Amino acid sequence: MSSIKIFNDSLDWVDFYKNSKIMCWDNENQLEEFAKKEMQKIISEGDQGTKTDFKIINEPGEVSWIILDDENFADLISTTYTVFNALSQLISPNTVMGILFNFKIKNSESSSFLDSNHDYYIVFNQKPLGYYPLVYENKIRQPISELEIMDVASKKNLYINKNQNNWFGVEDIPN
């Protein structure tokens, strides 16, 4: 998962938000209990601990979200990975549906299809393993922009799932 930090650091026209969104399938409503009992311990007791904050957006029986916030992007990536592993081990290997990292484009000179009017995400999936771009404008996917992001990400050694059949849309992404 650390390759996303390298991707972020290597492009001066990309600026990642200081949060990650872990999309979870919570059909047994275990996420809230997990958050109460385990989450703060998982975040604060690592090798160095982090100042990562979290919130849960729980939609019982539906998709639920864990939103992690940290001003230190390296800590955010580390904590996201740790929470992902904890969810997989303590609840179920199928709990995490994907992890979304939101970013913005600082200038539109980089590409004709990439501009500040889009909502940009890099999505991490475990099955199948890899990242893929997800781009919306007014809740409509922008496939040409997604392909441009894929090209840039591939050149920067972000492990991209190149099979576009596995690039799933995500509805109702929380802010």
Short mmCIF file of N, CA, C and O in Angstrom, two decimals, residues 14 16 30 36 40 52 68 82 99 123 132 162 165 172:
data_model
loop_
_atom_site.label_atom_id
_atom_site.label_comp_id
_atom_site.label_asym_id
_atom_site.label_seq_id
_atom_site.Cartn_x
_atom_site.Cartn_y
_atom_site.Cartn_z
N VAL A 14 -0.71 16.62 -8.39
CA VAL A 14 -1.71 15.82 -7.68
C VAL A 14 -1.57 16.12 -6.19
O VAL A 14 -0.48 16.19 -5.66
N PHE A 16 -3.31 14.74 -2.68
CA PHE A 16 -4.23 13.84 -1.99
C PHE A 16 -4.81 14.53 -0.77
O PHE A 16 -4.13 15.26 -0.06
N GLN A 30 -21.25 -5.67 12.60
CA GLN A 30 -20.14 -5.82 13.53
C GLN A 30 -19.20 -4.61 13.54
O GLN A 30 -18.38 -4.49 14.45
N LYS A 36 -15.84 0.52 18.58
CA LYS A 36 -15.86 0.82 20.01
C LYS A 36 -14.76 0.10 20.77
O LYS A 36 -14.11 0.68 21.64
N GLN A 40 -9.49 2.53 18.46
CA GLN A 40 -8.53 3.46 19.06
C GLN A 40 -7.24 2.75 19.44
O GLN A 40 -6.15 3.28 19.25
N THR A 52 -4.14 9.77 14.00
CA THR A 52 -5.24 9.55 13.07
C THR A 52 -6.56 9.57 13.82
O THR A 52 -6.71 8.93 14.85
N LEU A 68 -10.83 7.69 7.87
CA LEU A 68 -9.62 7.98 8.64
C LEU A 68 -9.08 9.33 8.19
O LEU A 68 -8.99 9.59 6.99
N THR A 82 -3.14 -0.82 8.47
CA THR A 82 -3.31 -1.52 9.74
C THR A 82 -4.79 -1.80 10.02
O THR A 82 -5.15 -2.91 10.43
N ILE A 99 -10.81 0.54 -0.62
CA ILE A 99 -10.31 1.71 0.10
C ILE A 99 -10.15 2.82 -0.93
O ILE A 99 -9.51 2.64 -1.96
N VAL A 123 -8.68 3.83 -6.01
CA VAL A 123 -9.35 2.80 -5.23
C VAL A 123 -8.43 1.59 -5.11
O VAL A 123 -7.86 1.15 -6.10
N TYR A 132 -7.15 1.15 -8.87
CA TYR A 132 -7.71 1.64 -10.12
C TYR A 132 -8.25 3.05 -9.90
O TYR A 132 -8.60 3.42 -8.78
N LYS A 162 -5.26 -3.46 -14.30
CA LYS A 162 -5.51 -2.95 -15.65
C LYS A 162 -6.77 -3.51 -16.29
O LYS A 162 -7.18 -3.04 -17.34
N ASN A 165 -12.78 -4.25 -16.34
CA ASN A 165 -14.00 -4.93 -15.86
C ASN A 165 -14.04 -4.97 -14.34
O ASN A 165 -15.09 -5.21 -13.75
N ASP A 172 -22.63 7.10 -3.65
CA ASP A 172 -22.80 7.74 -2.35
C ASP A 172 -21.54 7.73 -1.51
O ASP A 172 -21.54 7.31 -0.35
#
